[in-house]
């Protein structure tokens, strides 16, 4: 019986999981699912390899407002039961920040865990949840090896100029650099590009990962040349609840004129801004698209305008444009967002095929478009499964 890897992606509002067969990371997972609504009203859902829903058993009635640790502790025995007689070989985790310490996936040891804890302030919305998942597995089955895969690692191929802030050198040396995120997603997309673009895959490809968290990565030779996120996952594009790039003077204003404390500013920038802040309605793109409130429309327009500006701003890092890829929840499913972003880029020769775009086809560019535009579903879990394979087998 082939052993399996459990992949955990513990975010701020959802816990995603997948069970992959060892030595088959590119095959669809045996099962995948998520607990959404963490911190409020958690809802469990899971599907088997064929996409059919799996009975949640005891997980149908998750306690409202339960802590992440409690939910993970409930989920682990359910997963063990659902995969039945297949031995669990390892647990792989998506970890948001690896800083300068981790340029590749790593087997988790107490020392590694201590180092990851020091990076928590750089990703306050994510890193503590990633670490909580690691602790929960250690408590459940301390003998099981655990692997951490970092969202920052893929970007370590960037040139020094792409990583630097214009700050005094002592801060740079201390590690105040542009790290970039969503690296597991970009690594997956880079790995499948040749299937869709042939030789162009090694050219200059801009990948827009548009989900609750959103960023853009400029690839050259299928490696990261530059990305829109920086020192933290707050930078770059406007997101669900995060502001993205902001004049630092606004933060000084909030402190000096409004007397706001750091914790309040953190809350404002991470959880009350972005689509939610501008619309005053929701952080959820689907909800905003269904609304006829002008603030919802303005939030979507701003999201798309800023994404297009960011995309164009990354072009000097790769010196041109051979293809655009949209991925993640909004990128894969919102025809409106793709249409608005590509509309701002028509001067680059980008043109969409409206019919293909409306049905979220794999290729959505018009026949005459100078630049192919693709919609490719991401699969961060597959990258974590690959890392488990290569570190453990
Ligand atoms: P994350 O993994 O960062 O939590 P996802 O990649 O799942 O986020 O993306 C979530 C976003 O995708 C939400 O804003 C959601 O509204 C949006 N989304 C999902 N389906 C659709 C759809 N059919 N049309 C428009 N937006 C969608």
Coordinates of C-alpha atoms and ligand atoms in Angstrom, one line a residue:
X1 CA 0.0 0.0 0.0
X2 CA 1.5 3.4 -1.1
X3 CA 2.1 5.8 1.7
X4 CA 0.7 9.3 1.7
X5 CA 1.6 12.9 2.5
X6 CA -0.8 15.2 4.2
X7 CA -0.5 18.8 3.0
X8 CA -1.7 21.6 5.2
X9 CA -2.1 25.2 4.2
X10 CA -3.3 27.1 7.3
X11 CA -4.3 30.6 6.5
X12 CA -6.0 33.3 8.5
X13 CA -9.6 32.6 7.5
X14 CA -9.3 29.1 6.0
X15 CA -7.4 25.8 6.5
X16 CA -6.9 24.0 3.2
X17 CA -5.7 20.4 3.2
X18 CA -4.9 17.6 0.7
X19 CA -3.7 14.1 0.8
X20 CA -1.3 13.1 -1.9
X21 CA 0.1 9.7 -2.7
X22 CA 3.9 9.5 -2.2
X23 CA 6.0 9.5 -5.5
X24 CA 3.0 10.9 -7.4
X25 CA 2.9 14.6 -6.7
X26 CA 1.6 15.5 -10.1
X27 CA -1.4 13.1 -9.8
X28 CA -4.6 14.6 -8.4
X29 CA -4.7 14.3 -4.6
X30 CA -6.6 11.3 -3.0
X31 CA -8.7 13.9 -1.3
X32 CA -8.7 17.7 -0.8
X33 CA -10.8 20.1 1.2
X34 CA -11.0 23.1 3.5
X35 CA -12.4 24.5 6.7
X36 CA -13.5 28.0 5.8
X37 CA -14.8 30.7 8.1
X38 CA -12.1 30.2 10.7
X39 CA -12.5 32.4 13.8
X40 CA -16.2 32.9 13.1
X41 CA -18.4 30.1 11.8
X42 CA -16.2 27.2 10.5
X43 CA -17.5 25.1 7.7
X44 CA -15.9 21.9 6.6
X45 CA -15.9 20.5 3.0
X46 CA -13.9 17.8 1.3
X47 CA -13.9 16.0 -2.0
X48 CA -12.4 12.8 -3.2
X49 CA -10.2 12.3 -6.3
X50 CA -13.3 12.3 -8.6
X51 CA -14.5 15.6 -7.1
X52 CA -17.4 13.9 -5.2
X53 CA -18.2 15.3 -1.7
X54 CA -16.9 13.2 1.2
X55 CA -19.1 12.8 4.3
X56 CA -17.8 15.1 7.0
X57 CA -18.7 12.7 9.9
X58 CA -18.0 14.4 13.2
X59 CA -16.8 17.5 11.5
X60 CA -20.2 18.7 10.5
X61 CA -20.7 20.5 13.8
X62 CA -17.5 22.5 14.3
X63 CA -17.6 24.8 17.3
X64 CA -18.2 28.5 16.3
X65 CA -15.2 30.7 17.1
X66 CA -13.0 27.7 17.7
X67 CA -9.3 28.4 17.7
X68 CA -7.2 27.3 14.7
X69 CA -5.3 24.8 16.9
X70 CA -8.5 23.2 18.1
X71 CA -9.9 22.8 14.5
X72 CA -6.6 21.3 13.3
X73 CA -6.6 18.9 16.2
X74 CA -10.2 17.8 15.2
X75 CA -9.2 17.5 11.5
X76 CA -6.1 15.3 11.9
X77 CA -7.8 12.1 13.2
X78 CA -10.6 12.6 10.6
X79 CA -8.0 12.7 7.8
X80 CA -6.2 9.6 9.2
X81 CA -9.5 7.8 9.2
X82 CA -10.4 9.0 5.7
X83 CA -7.1 7.8 4.2
X84 CA -7.7 4.4 6.0
X85 CA -4.9 1.9 5.7
X86 CA -2.5 4.1 3.9
X87 CA 0.5 4.9 6.1
X88 CA 1.1 8.6 6.7
X89 CA 4.7 9.3 5.7
X90 CA 4.9 13.0 6.4
X91 CA 3.0 16.2 6.8
X92 CA 4.0 19.1 4.5
X93 CA 3.1 22.7 5.4
X94 CA 2.8 25.9 3.4
X95 CA 4.7 28.4 5.4
X96 CA 4.4 32.0 4.3
X97 CA 7.8 33.5 5.4
X98 CA 11.2 31.9 5.2
X99 CA 13.1 35.2 5.3
X100 CA 16.7 35.0 4.3
X101 CA 17.2 31.8 6.3
X102 CA 15.3 29.4 4.1
X103 CA 15.8 29.3 0.4
X104 CA 14.4 25.8 -0.1
X105 CA 12.0 23.4 1.6
X106 CA 13.3 22.1 5.0
X107 CA 12.6 19.2 7.3
X108 CA 11.2 20.8 10.5
X109 CA 13.3 20.4 13.7
X110 CA 13.0 22.3 17.0
X111 CA 15.7 24.6 15.8
X112 CA 13.9 25.3 12.5
X113 CA 10.7 26.0 14.4
X114 CA 12.5 28.5 16.6
X115 CA 13.8 30.3 13.6
X116 CA 10.4 30.4 11.9
X117 CA 8.9 31.9 15.1
X118 CA 11.3 34.8 14.8
X119 CA 9.8 35.6 11.4
X120 CA 6.2 35.8 12.7
X121 CA 6.1 39.6 13.0
X122 CA 6.8 39.8 9.2
X123 CA 3.6 37.9 8.4
X124 CA 1.4 38.5 11.4
X125 CA -1.8 37.3 9.6
X126 CA -0.3 34.0 8.3
X127 CA 2.9 32.8 10.0
X128 CA 1.3 32.2 13.5
X129 CA -1.3 30.0 11.9
X130 CA 1.3 28.1 9.8
X131 CA 3.2 27.4 13.1
X132 CA 0.0 26.4 14.9
X133 CA -0.5 23.7 12.4
X134 CA 3.0 22.4 12.9
X135 CA 2.5 22.4 16.7
X136 CA -0.8 20.6 16.3
X137 CA 0.8 17.8 14.2
X138 CA 3.7 17.5 16.7
X139 CA 1.2 17.0 19.5
X140 CA -0.9 14.5 17.5
X141 CA 1.9 12.3 16.1
X142 CA 5.4 13.5 17.2
X143 CA 7.1 10.8 15.3
X144 CA 5.8 12.0 11.9
X145 CA 8.3 14.0 9.8
X146 CA 7.2 17.5 8.9
X147 CA 8.3 19.6 6.0
X148 CA 8.0 23.4 5.6
X149 CA 7.8 24.9 2.1
X150 CA 8.1 28.7 1.9
X151 CA 6.2 31.3 -0.2
X152 CA 9.4 33.4 -0.2
X153 CA 11.8 30.7 -1.5
X154 CA 10.9 30.9 -5.2
X155 CA 11.8 34.6 -5.3
X156 CA 15.4 34.1 -4.2
X157 CA 16.4 33.9 -7.9
X158 CA 15.8 37.7 -8.1
X159 CA 18.6 40.2 -8.9
X160 CA 19.7 42.4 -6.0
X161 CA 18.1 45.5 -7.5
X162 CA 14.7 43.8 -7.4
X163 CA 15.1 43.0 -3.7
X164 CA 16.4 46.4 -2.4
X165 CA 14.5 49.2 -0.8
X166 CA 15.9 52.7 -1.0
X167 CA 16.7 52.7 2.7
X168 CA 20.0 53.2 4.7
X169 CA 22.3 50.2 4.3
X170 CA 22.2 49.0 7.9
X171 CA 18.4 48.3 7.5
X172 CA 19.1 46.3 4.3
X173 CA 21.9 44.3 6.1
X174 CA 19.4 43.6 8.9
X175 CA 17.1 41.9 6.4
X176 CA 14.7 44.7 5.5
X177 CA 14.4 43.5 1.9
X178 CA 11.7 42.7 -0.7
X179 CA 11.1 38.9 -0.1
X180 CA 8.0 38.4 -2.2
X181 CA 5.2 35.8 -1.5
X182 CA 2.8 33.3 -3.3
X183 CA 6.0 31.5 -4.4
X184 CA 4.5 28.0 -4.2
X185 CA 1.8 29.1 -6.6
X186 CA 4.3 30.7 -9.0
X187 CA 6.5 27.7 -8.8
X188 CA 3.6 25.5 -9.8
X189 CA 2.6 27.8 -12.7
X190 CA 6.2 28.0 -13.9
X191 CA 6.3 24.1 -13.9
X192 CA 3.3 23.8 -16.2
X193 CA 4.0 26.7 -18.5
X194 CA 5.8 24.6 -21.2
X195 CA 2.6 22.5 -21.6
X196 CA 0.7 25.7 -22.6
X197 CA 3.2 28.0 -24.2
X198 CA 5.9 25.8 -25.7
X199 CA 9.1 27.8 -26.3
X200 CA 7.5 31.0 -25.1
X201 CA 7.4 29.5 -21.6
X202 CA 11.0 30.4 -21.1
X203 CA 10.4 34.0 -22.2
X204 CA 9.0 36.9 -20.2
X205 CA 5.7 35.8 -18.5
X206 CA 3.7 37.8 -16.0
X207 CA 1.7 35.7 -13.6
X208 CA -1.2 37.4 -11.7
X209 CA -2.1 35.4 -8.6
X210 CA -5.4 37.1 -7.7
X211 CA -7.1 35.6 -4.6
X212 CA -7.9 37.0 -1.2
X213 CA -4.2 37.8 -1.2
X214 CA -3.0 39.1 -4.6
X215 CA 0.3 39.6 -6.2
X216 CA 2.1 39.5 -9.6
X217 CA 5.3 37.8 -10.5
X218 CA 7.5 38.6 -13.5
X219 CA 9.1 35.3 -14.7
X220 CA 12.0 35.0 -17.1
X221 CA 13.3 31.6 -17.9
X222 CA 10.5 30.3 -15.6
X223 CA 12.3 31.9 -12.6
X224 CA 11.2 34.9 -10.5
X225 CA 12.7 38.2 -11.7
X226 CA 10.6 40.5 -9.7
X227 CA 7.3 40.5 -7.8
X228 CA 4.8 43.0 -6.4
X229 CA 4.9 41.9 -2.8
X230 CA 7.8 43.1 -0.7
X231 CA 9.0 42.8 2.9
X232 CA 5.6 41.7 4.0
X233 CA 2.5 40.4 2.2
X234 CA 0.9 43.8 2.6
X235 CA 2.7 45.4 -0.3
X236 CA 1.8 45.6 -4.0
X237 CA -1.7 44.9 -5.3
X238 CA -4.9 45.9 -3.5
X239 CA -6.3 42.7 -1.9
X240 CA -9.4 41.4 -0.2
X241 CA -8.7 43.3 3.1
X242 CA -5.2 44.5 2.6
X243 CA -4.3 47.9 1.2
X244 CA -1.3 47.0 -1.0
X245 CA 1.2 49.7 -1.9
X246 CA 0.7 52.8 0.2
X247 CA 2.5 56.1 0.5
X248 CA 4.5 55.5 3.8
X249 CA 3.5 59.1 4.6
X250 CA 0.0 57.8 5.3
X251 CA 1.3 55.7 8.1
X252 CA 3.1 58.7 9.6
X253 CA -0.2 60.7 9.3
X254 CA -2.1 58.0 11.1
X255 CA 0.4 58.0 13.9
X256 CA 0.9 61.8 14.2
X257 CA -2.4 63.3 13.3
X258 CA -4.7 60.5 14.4
X259 CA -2.6 59.2 17.3
X260 CA -3.1 55.6 16.2
X261 CA -1.0 52.9 17.8
X262 CA 1.0 50.3 15.8
X263 CA -1.5 47.6 16.5
X264 CA -4.4 49.7 15.3
X265 CA -2.6 50.6 12.1
X266 CA -1.8 47.0 11.6
X267 CA -5.4 46.1 11.9
X268 CA -6.5 48.8 9.5
X269 CA -4.0 47.9 6.8
X270 CA -4.3 44.1 7.0
X271 CA -8.0 43.6 7.8
X272 CA -10.0 46.7 7.1
X273 CA -8.6 48.0 3.7
X274 CA -8.6 46.7 0.2
X275 CA -11.8 45.6 -1.5
X276 CA -13.5 45.6 1.9
X277 CA -12.4 49.1 2.9
X278 CA -13.1 50.7 -0.5
X279 CA -16.5 49.1 -1.0
X280 CA -17.6 49.2 2.7
X281 CA -19.4 46.0 1.8
X282 CA -17.2 42.9 1.5
X283 CA -13.7 41.5 0.8
X284 CA -15.2 38.9 -1.5
X285 CA -15.0 39.6 -5.2
X286 CA -18.1 37.5 -6.0
X287 CA -20.2 39.5 -3.5
X288 CA -19.0 42.8 -5.0
X289 CA -19.6 41.7 -8.6
X290 CA -23.2 40.8 -7.6
X291 CA -23.8 44.2 -5.9
X292 CA -25.2 47.3 -7.7
X293 CA -23.7 49.6 -5.1
X294 CA -21.4 52.2 -6.8
X295 CA -18.8 51.7 -4.0
X296 CA -18.6 48.0 -4.9
X297 CA -18.0 49.0 -8.6
X298 CA -15.4 51.5 -7.5
X299 CA -13.6 48.9 -5.4
X300 CA -13.5 46.5 -8.4
X301 CA -12.3 49.2 -10.7
X302 CA -9.5 50.3 -8.4
X303 CA -8.5 46.6 -7.8
X304 CA -8.1 46.2 -11.6
X305 CA -6.5 49.5 -12.3
X306 CA -3.9 49.0 -9.7
X307 CA -3.2 45.4 -10.8
X308 CA -2.7 46.6 -14.4
X309 CA -0.3 49.4 -13.1
X310 CA 1.6 46.9 -11.1
X311 CA 1.8 44.5 -14.0
X312 CA 3.2 47.2 -16.3
X313 CA 5.5 48.3 -13.6
X314 CA 7.2 44.9 -13.5
X315 CA 8.0 44.9 -17.2
X316 CA 11.4 46.6 -16.9
X317 CA 12.6 43.6 -14.7
X318 CA 12.2 41.2 -17.6
X319 CA 12.4 43.6 -20.6
X320 CA 9.2 42.8 -22.4
X321 CA 6.1 40.6 -22.4
X322 CA 5.6 37.2 -24.0
X323 CA 2.5 36.0 -22.1
X324 CA 0.1 36.8 -19.2
X325 CA -1.3 34.1 -16.9
X326 CA -4.2 34.6 -14.5
X327 CA -4.5 32.3 -11.5
X328 CA -6.1 31.8 -8.0
X329 CA -9.8 32.4 -7.1
X330 CA -10.3 35.7 -8.8
X331 CA -7.8 35.2 -11.6
X332 CA -9.3 31.8 -12.5
X333 CA -13.0 32.7 -12.1
X334 CA -13.6 36.4 -12.6
X335 CA -14.1 37.2 -16.3
X336 CA -14.9 40.8 -15.3
X337 CA -11.6 41.3 -13.5
X338 CA -9.6 39.8 -16.4
X339 CA -11.5 42.0 -18.9
X340 CA -10.8 45.2 -16.9
X341 CA -7.2 44.5 -16.3
X342 CA -6.5 43.5 -19.9
X343 CA -8.5 46.6 -21.0
X344 CA -5.8 48.8 -19.2
X345 CA -3.1 46.9 -21.1
X346 CA -4.5 47.2 -24.7
X347 CA -1.7 49.6 -25.6
X348 CA 0.7 46.6 -25.1
X349 CA -1.3 44.7 -27.8
X350 CA -3.2 42.6 -25.3
X351 CA -6.7 41.7 -26.5
X352 CA -9.2 39.2 -25.1
X353 CA -11.6 36.8 -26.8
X354 CA -14.7 37.8 -24.9
X355 CA -16.4 34.4 -25.4
X356 CA -13.4 32.4 -24.2
X357 CA -12.9 34.8 -21.3
X358 CA -16.6 34.5 -20.2
X359 CA -16.3 30.8 -19.9
X360 CA -12.9 30.9 -18.1
X361 CA -11.2 29.0 -20.9
X362 CA -7.5 28.1 -20.6
X363 CA -6.6 30.5 -23.5
X364 CA -8.6 33.7 -23.3
X365 CA -6.7 36.0 -25.7
X366 CA -8.1 37.0 -29.1
X367 CA -6.6 35.5 -32.3
X368 CA -4.9 38.9 -33.1
X369 CA -3.6 39.5 -29.5
X370 CA 0.2 40.2 -29.6
X371 CA 0.3 38.6 -26.1
X372 CA -1.2 35.2 -25.2
X373 CA -3.4 35.4 -22.1
X374 CA -4.0 32.2 -20.2
X375 CA -6.1 31.1 -17.2
X376 CA -4.3 28.3 -15.3
X377 CA -5.5 26.9 -12.0
X378 CA -2.8 26.9 -9.4
X379 CA -1.9 24.0 -7.1
X380 CA 0.3 25.0 -4.2
X381 CA -0.3 21.6 -2.5
X382 CA 1.4 19.8 -5.5
X383 CA 4.6 21.8 -4.9
X384 CA 4.5 20.8 -1.2
X385 CA 4.0 17.2 -2.1
X386 CA 6.9 17.3 -4.5
X387 CA 9.1 18.7 -1.7
X388 CA 8.0 15.9 0.6
X389 CA 9.0 13.4 -2.1
X390 CA 12.4 14.9 -2.6
X391 CA 13.3 15.4 1.0
X392 CA 12.0 12.1 2.4
X393 CA 12.1 9.4 -0.3
Ligands
LIG1 P1 -7.2 32.6 -0.9 O1 -6.7 31.2 -1.2 O2 -6.2 33.7 -1.0 O3 -8.1 32.7 0.4 P2 -8.8 32.3 -3.3 O4 -7.7 32.0 -4.3 O5 -9.7 31.1 -2.9 O6 -8.3 33.0 -2.0 O7 -9.7 33.4 -3.9 C1 -10.8 33.9 -3.2 C2 -11.4 35.0 -4.1 O8 -11.9 34.5 -5.3 C3 -12.7 35.7 -3.4 O9 -12.6 37.1 -3.5 C4 -13.8 35.1 -4.2 O10 -14.9 36.0 -4.3 C5 -13.2 35.0 -5.6 N1 -14.0 34.2 -6.5 C6 -14.2 32.9 -6.3 N2 -15.1 32.5 -7.3 C7 -15.4 33.6 -8.1 C8 -16.2 33.8 -9.2 N3 -16.9 32.8 -9.7 N4 -16.3 35.1 -9.7 C9 -15.6 36.1 -9.1 N5 -14.8 35.9 -8.0 C10 -14.7 34.7 -7.5

